[in-house]
PDB file of C-alpha atoms in Angstrom:
ATOM      1  CA  MET A   1      12.215   8.189   2.181  1.00 47.00           C
ATOM      2  CA  ALA A   2      15.279   6.165   1.495  1.00 45.00           C
ATOM      3  CA  GLY A   3      15.156   3.103  -0.702  1.00 47.00           C
ATOM      4  CA  THR A   4      12.236   1.294  -2.213  1.00 56.00           C
ATOM      5  CA  ARG A   5      11.960  -1.592   0.256  1.00 57.00           C
ATOM      6  CA  LEU A   6      10.597  -1.591   3.775  1.00 60.00           C
ATOM      7  CA  HIS A   7      12.952  -1.674   6.738  1.00 58.00           C
ATOM      8  CA  ASN A   8      11.857  -4.143   9.382  1.00 60.00           C
ATOM      9  CA  ASN A   9      14.127  -6.454  11.355  1.00 61.00           C
ATOM     10  CA  ASN A  10      11.311  -8.890  12.157  1.00 63.00           C
ATOM     11  CA  THR A  11      11.054 -10.340   8.646  1.00 60.00           C
ATOM     12  CA  SER A  12      11.668 -14.035   8.217  1.00 71.00           C
ATOM     13  CA  THR A  13       9.653 -15.187   5.181  1.00 89.00           C
ATOM     14  CA  GLU A  14       9.105 -13.621   1.766  1.00 90.00           C
ATOM     15  CA  VAL A  15       5.846 -14.247  -0.084  1.00 91.00           C
ATOM     16  CA  ILE A  16       5.444 -13.031  -3.645  1.00 91.00           C
ATOM     17  CA  VAL A  17       1.874 -11.959  -4.425  1.00 92.00           C
ATOM     18  CA  CYS A  18      -0.040 -10.205  -7.187  1.00 91.00           C
ATOM     19  CA  ALA A  19      -1.415  -6.679  -6.758  1.00 90.00           C
ATOM     20  CA  TRP A  20      -4.925  -7.995  -6.006  1.00 89.00           C
ATOM     21  CA  HIS A  21      -3.736 -10.239  -3.179  1.00 92.00           C
ATOM     22  CA  LEU A  22      -1.524  -7.498  -1.729  1.00 93.00           C
ATOM     23  CA  ARG A  23      -4.562  -5.209  -1.632  1.00 92.00           C
ATOM     24  CA  ARG A  24      -6.573  -7.979   0.024  1.00 92.00           C
ATOM     25  CA  ILE A  25      -3.929  -8.353   2.761  1.00 94.00           C
ATOM     26  CA  PHE A  26      -3.967  -4.569   3.272  1.00 94.00           C
ATOM     27  CA  TRP A  27      -7.747  -4.609   3.849  1.00 92.00           C
ATOM     28  CA  VAL A  28      -8.032  -7.878   5.781  1.00 92.00           C
ATOM     29  CA  GLU A  29      -5.324  -6.676   8.187  1.00 93.00           C
ATOM     30  CA  ARG A  30      -7.227  -3.372   8.477  1.00 94.00           C
ATOM     31  CA  LEU A  31      -4.080  -1.298   8.040  1.00 96.00           C
ATOM     32  CA  TRP A  32      -5.881   1.851   6.872  1.00 94.00           C
ATOM     33  CA  GLU A  33      -8.407   1.499   9.685  1.00 94.00           C
ATOM     34  CA  GLN A  34      -5.494   1.378  12.141  1.00 96.00           C
ATOM     35  CA  VAL A  35      -4.044   4.548  10.604  1.00 96.00           C
ATOM     36  CA  LYS A  36      -7.407   6.286  10.987  1.00 95.00           C
ATOM     37  CA  ALA A  37      -7.583   5.087  14.626  1.00 96.00           C
ATOM     38  CA  LYS A  38      -4.034   6.451  15.170  1.00 96.00           C
ATOM     39  CA  ARG A  39      -2.603   3.025  16.116  1.00 97.00           C
ATOM     40  CA  LEU A  40      -0.334   3.232  13.068  1.00 97.00           C
ATOM     41  CA  ASP A  41       1.299   6.331  11.637  1.00 97.00           C
ATOM     42  CA  VAL A  42       2.092   7.533   8.104  1.00 96.00           C
ATOM     43  CA  LEU A  43       5.255   9.033   6.670  1.00 95.00           C
ATOM     44  CA  ARG A  44       4.531  10.865   3.409  1.00 94.00           C
ATOM     45  CA  GLY A  45       7.088  11.106   0.644  1.00 93.00           C
ATOM     46  CA  LYS A  46       7.590  13.817  -1.928  1.00 94.00           C
ATOM     47  CA  VAL A  47       4.595  14.670  -4.121  1.00 94.00           C
ATOM     48  CA  LYS A  48       5.485  13.958  -7.749  1.00 92.00           C
ATOM     49  CA  PRO A  49       3.740  14.808 -11.005  1.00 90.00           C
ATOM     50  CA  ARG A  50       2.455  11.728 -12.809  1.00 83.00           C
ATOM     51  CA  VAL A  51       3.992  10.903 -16.150  1.00 80.00           C
ATOM     52  CA  ASN A  52       2.385   9.049 -19.051  1.00 72.00           C
ATOM     53  CA  ARG A  53      -1.112   9.474 -17.674  1.00 66.00           C
ATOM     54  CA  SER A  54      -4.205   9.311 -19.831  1.00 66.00           C
ATOM     55  CA  GLU A  55      -6.654  12.140 -20.467  1.00 65.00           C
ATOM     56  CA  ALA A  56      -9.128  10.398 -18.120  1.00 60.00           C
ATOM     57  CA  ASP A  57      -6.766  11.079 -15.197  1.00 58.00           C
ATOM     58  CA  VAL A  58      -7.378  14.832 -14.998  1.00 59.00           C
ATOM     59  CA  ASN A  59      -8.329  14.607 -11.296  1.00 68.00           C
ATOM     60  CA  ALA A  60      -5.164  12.770 -10.340  1.00 79.00           C
ATOM     61  CA  PRO A  61      -2.185  14.638 -11.779  1.00 84.00           C
ATOM     62  CA  TYR A  62       0.124  13.768  -8.858  1.00 89.00           C
ATOM     63  CA  ASN A  63       1.186  10.732  -6.860  1.00 90.00           C
ATOM     64  CA  GLN A  64       2.911  10.226  -3.537  1.00 94.00           C
ATOM     65  CA  GLU A  65       4.621   7.357  -1.764  1.00 95.00           C
ATOM     66  CA  ILE A  66       3.591   6.748   1.832  1.00 95.00           C
ATOM     67  CA  VAL A  67       4.969   4.401   4.468  1.00 96.00           C
ATOM     68  CA  ILE A  68       2.717   3.081   7.223  1.00 96.00           C
ATOM     69  CA  PHE A  69       4.636   2.302  10.408  1.00 95.00           C
ATOM     70  CA  ASP A  70       4.125   1.323  14.009  1.00 95.00           C
ATOM     71  CA  PRO A  71       5.090   4.349  16.138  1.00 95.00           C
ATOM     72  CA  ALA A  72       5.737   2.117  19.176  1.00 93.00           C
ATOM     73  CA  THR A  73       8.484   0.105  17.446  1.00 91.00           C
ATOM     74  CA  ASN A  74       9.293   2.256  14.383  1.00 90.00           C
ATOM     75  CA  ASP A  75       8.803  -0.898  12.274  1.00 91.00           C
ATOM     76  CA  GLU A  76       7.600  -0.144   8.788  1.00 93.00           C
ATOM     77  CA  ILE A  77       4.428  -2.103   8.030  1.00 95.00           C
ATOM     78  CA  ALA A  78       3.469  -1.090   4.476  1.00 96.00           C
ATOM     79  CA  ARG A  79       4.881   0.870   1.579  1.00 95.00           C
ATOM     80  CA  CYS A  80       2.123   2.288  -0.628  1.00 95.00           C
ATOM     81  CA  HIS A  81       1.394   4.990  -3.143  1.00 91.00           C
ATOM     82  CA  TRP A  82      -1.696   6.985  -3.924  1.00 90.00           C
ATOM     83  CA  PHE A  83      -2.903   9.519  -6.425  1.00 88.00           C
ATOM     84  CA  LEU A  84      -3.490  13.157  -5.507  1.00 90.00           C
ATOM     85  CA  GLU A  85      -5.670  15.872  -6.989  1.00 88.00           C
ATOM     86  CA  ALA A  86      -4.325  19.161  -8.371  1.00 87.00           C
ATOM     87  CA  ASP A  87      -4.066  20.656  -4.856  1.00 91.00           C
ATOM     88  CA  GLN A  88      -1.337  18.018  -4.165  1.00 90.00           C
ATOM     89  CA  LYS A  89      -3.032  17.077  -0.858  1.00 91.00           C
ATOM     90  CA  THR A  90      -6.420  15.494  -1.557  1.00 90.00           C
ATOM     91  CA  PRO A  91      -6.365  11.766  -2.386  1.00 89.00           C
ATOM     92  CA  SER A  92      -7.941  10.977  -5.736  1.00 84.00           C
ATOM     93  CA  ALA A  93      -9.021   7.905  -7.696  1.00 78.00           C
ATOM     94  CA  SER A  94     -10.045   5.325  -5.029  1.00 80.00           C
ATOM     95  CA  ARG A  95      -8.858   7.743  -2.267  1.00 85.00           C
ATOM     96  CA  PHE A  96      -7.024   4.839  -0.605  1.00 89.00           C
ATOM     97  CA  PRO A  97      -3.355   3.857  -0.608  1.00 92.00           C
ATOM     98  CA  ASP A  98      -2.310   1.160  -3.077  1.00 92.00           C
ATOM     99  CA  PRO A  99       0.126  -1.178  -1.279  1.00 95.00           C
ATOM    100  CA  LYS A 100       3.391  -2.216  -2.912  1.00 94.00           C
ATOM    101  CA  GLN A 101       4.862  -4.138   0.047  1.00 94.00           C
ATOM    102  CA  ILE A 102       3.547  -5.247   3.438  1.00 95.00           C
ATOM    103  CA  ILE A 103       5.476  -6.762   6.329  1.00 94.00           C
ATOM    104  CA  ILE A 104       3.192  -8.234   8.942  1.00 91.00           C
ATOM    105  CA  ASN A 105       3.614 -11.077  11.452  1.00 88.00           C
ATOM    106  CA  GLY A 106       7.154 -11.703  10.198  1.00 89.00           C
ATOM    107  CA  ILE A 107       6.075 -12.178   6.579  1.00 92.00           C
ATOM    108  CA  ASP A 108       7.256  -9.870   3.791  1.00 93.00           C
ATOM    109  CA  TYR A 109       4.500  -9.727   1.166  1.00 93.00           C
ATOM    110  CA  HIS A 110       5.638  -7.988  -1.985  1.00 90.00           C
ATOM    111  CA  LEU A 111       4.608  -7.736  -5.602  1.00 90.00           C
ATOM    112  CA  THR A 112       5.815 -10.124  -8.241  1.00 81.00           C
ATOM    113  CA  GLY A 113       8.975  -8.538  -9.547  1.00 70.00           C
ATOM    114  CA  LYS A 114       9.387 -10.536 -12.744  1.00 68.00           C
ATOM    115  CA  ALA A 115       6.945 -11.493 -15.450  1.00 61.00           C
ATOM    116  CA  ASN A 116       7.438 -15.222 -14.870  1.00 63.00           C
ATOM    117  CA  GLN A 117       6.921 -15.091 -11.086  1.00 74.00           C
ATOM    118  CA  GLU A 118       3.569 -16.413  -9.954  1.00 87.00           C
ATOM    119  CA  CYS A 119       1.501 -15.214  -7.040  1.00 88.00           C
ATOM    120  CA  ALA A 120       1.723 -17.628  -4.095  1.00 88.00           C
ATOM    121  CA  HIS A 121      -1.864 -16.829  -3.084  1.00 89.00           C
ATOM    122  CA  CYS A 122      -3.260 -17.384  -6.588  1.00 88.00           C
ATOM    123  CA  LYS A 123      -1.512 -20.773  -6.682  1.00 86.00           C
ATOM    124  CA  ALA A 124      -2.997 -21.584  -3.248  1.00 87.00           C
ATOM    125  CA  GLY A 125      -6.517 -20.655  -4.412  1.00 87.00           C
ATOM    126  CA  ILE A 126      -6.946 -17.744  -1.994  1.00 86.00           C
ATOM    127  CA  PRO A 127      -9.692 -15.415  -3.301  1.00 84.00           C
ATOM    128  CA  THR A 128      -8.769 -11.899  -4.363  1.00 80.00           C
ATOM    129  CA  THR A 129     -11.928 -10.277  -3.018  1.00 76.00           C
ATOM    130  CA  HIS A 130     -11.683  -7.981  -0.027  1.00 67.00           C
ATOM    131  CA  ASP A 131     -13.308  -9.186   3.170  1.00 62.00           C
ATOM    132  CA  VAL A 132     -13.503  -5.652   4.527  1.00 58.00           C
ATOM    133  CA  VAL A 133     -15.284  -2.597   3.141  1.00 56.00           C
ATOM    134  CA  MET A 134     -13.783   0.696   4.267  1.00 55.00           C
ATOM    135  CA  GLU A 135     -14.882   4.310   4.084  1.00 57.00           C
ATOM    136  CA  PRO A 136     -12.214   6.887   3.154  1.00 52.00           C
TER     137      PRO A 136
END
């Protein structure tokens, strides 16, 4: 996987959000549900050992970057990471991807990159709770 940003030519607006709001967008847009239904596809990056992890993380010694994309257009939709168990295949922790960037409907949602940047959704009063409950 080249680079750390998504590649999508349909992006027109950037919206800086906190991690909680990015997760909310991921679930409200049902991106993982679409992967499970095979409407979206996943490209998995290299499995890497986690560094600086606590003793409580014994079941998640590895992590992996994944990119969710639309196979019909090859547009990248979300760049995420998740934790993996010792077998380097089984998702651990929440068992769901943790989004780092989402491009959907021409909007590039990405995490606040600097300490002084504020989340646009927090400022707008959008709740951080998920509207969708998913099964792994």
